Short mmCIF file of C-alpha atoms in Angstrom, two decimals:
data_model
loop_
_atom_site.label_atom_id
_atom_site.label_comp_id
_atom_site.label_asym_id
_atom_site.label_seq_id
_atom_site.Cartn_x
_atom_site.Cartn_y
_atom_site.Cartn_z
CA MET P 15 -107.20 -30.34 121.90
CA PRO P 16 -108.14 -33.09 119.48
CA GLY P 17 -108.75 -31.73 115.93
CA THR P 18 -105.94 -29.13 116.09
CA LEU P 19 -103.15 -29.48 113.58
CA ASN P 20 -99.61 -28.34 114.23
CA LYS P 21 -98.60 -26.08 111.41
CA GLU P 22 -94.86 -26.43 111.97
CA HIS P 23 -95.01 -30.21 111.95
CA PRO P 24 -98.13 -31.19 109.96
CA ASP P 25 -97.02 -34.95 109.62
CA ASP P 26 -96.73 -35.40 113.47
CA SER P 27 -100.06 -33.64 114.13
CA LEU P 28 -101.87 -35.66 111.54
CA LYS P 29 -100.59 -38.83 113.05
CA THR P 30 -101.70 -37.60 116.52
CA LEU P 31 -105.06 -36.52 115.15
CA TYR P 32 -105.39 -39.95 113.52
CA GLN P 33 -104.57 -41.80 116.75
CA THR P 34 -106.97 -39.70 118.75
CA TYR P 35 -109.87 -40.39 116.50
CA ALA P 36 -109.00 -44.03 115.71
CA THR P 37 -108.90 -44.56 119.56
CA GLN P 38 -112.22 -43.08 119.99
CA GLY P 39 -113.67 -44.73 116.96
CA GLN P 40 -112.58 -48.08 118.27
CA LYS P 41 -114.27 -47.42 121.72
CA ILE P 42 -117.58 -46.38 119.89
CA GLU P 43 -117.40 -49.56 117.72
CA GLN P 44 -116.69 -51.73 120.63
CA GLN P 45 -119.76 -50.28 122.54
CA THR P 46 -122.02 -50.57 119.49
CA GLU P 47 -120.92 -54.18 119.06
CA ILE P 48 -121.70 -54.90 122.59
CA ASP P 49 -125.26 -53.17 122.28
CA PHE P 50 -125.96 -55.09 119.22
CA GLN P 51 -125.06 -58.53 120.53
CA THR P 52 -127.27 -57.82 123.50
CA LEU P 53 -130.18 -57.04 121.19
CA TYR P 54 -129.37 -59.87 118.81
CA GLN P 55 -129.43 -62.35 121.86
CA GLU P 56 -132.69 -61.09 122.97
CA LEU P 57 -134.24 -61.19 119.44
CA LYS P 58 -133.15 -64.90 119.23
CA LEU P 59 -134.61 -65.67 122.59
CA GLU P 60 -137.78 -64.01 121.83
CA LEU P 61 -138.14 -65.89 118.54
CA VAL P 62 -137.66 -69.20 120.26
CA GLN P 63 -140.09 -68.34 122.96
CA ASN P 64 -142.72 -67.49 120.40
CA GLY P 65 -142.11 -70.78 118.44
CA TYR P 66 -139.70 -69.51 115.66
CA PRO P 67 -136.33 -70.78 114.83
CA GLU P 68 -133.59 -68.47 116.19
CA ASP P 69 -131.79 -68.46 112.90
CA GLU P 70 -134.65 -66.22 111.70
CA ALA P 71 -132.50 -63.51 113.46
CA GLU P 72 -129.52 -64.10 111.12
CA GLU P 73 -130.76 -61.65 108.41
CA PHE P 74 -130.67 -58.90 110.99
CA LYS P 75 -127.01 -59.68 111.82
CA GLN P 76 -126.06 -59.73 108.11
CA ILE P 77 -127.78 -56.21 107.66
CA TYR P 78 -125.93 -54.91 110.65
CA GLU P 79 -122.54 -56.34 109.39
CA GLN P 80 -123.07 -54.82 106.03
CA GLN P 81 -124.12 -51.45 107.28
CA LYS P 82 -121.11 -51.35 109.69
CA GLU P 83 -118.76 -52.03 106.99
CA GLU P 84 -120.37 -49.37 104.66
CA ARG P 85 -120.13 -46.83 107.45
CA LYS P 86 -116.52 -47.59 108.14
CA SER P 87 -115.72 -47.20 104.38
CA GLU P 88 -117.56 -43.95 104.21
CA ILE P 89 -115.71 -42.58 107.32
CA LEU P 90 -112.41 -43.49 105.89
CA LYS P 91 -113.22 -41.85 102.55
CA GLN P 92 -114.21 -38.66 104.29
CA ALA P 93 -111.09 -38.74 106.38
CA LEU P 94 -108.82 -39.19 103.42
CA SER P 95 -110.49 -36.47 101.49
CA LEU P 96 -109.90 -33.89 104.39
CA VAL P 97 -106.23 -34.97 104.66
CA ARG P 98 -105.69 -34.43 101.00
CA GLU P 99 -107.14 -30.77 101.09
#
């Protein structure tokens, strides 16, 4: 079961735990990226269809990228604090 540590071999179980959650995190990140790109392309198309330059959407992409990096950093901090306990 993910999230269960082996008390006899804590290093091995931490590696397994990390790999399990890292893999799941990558899947979630990939799906989120696909979803964002779909919405971003739709936004650019809608801007052009309404007479605006598509580069007006760039601000939203920058915000998305910044927030994504902040969340990843926060998750890593939380994970490290749990391992150090």
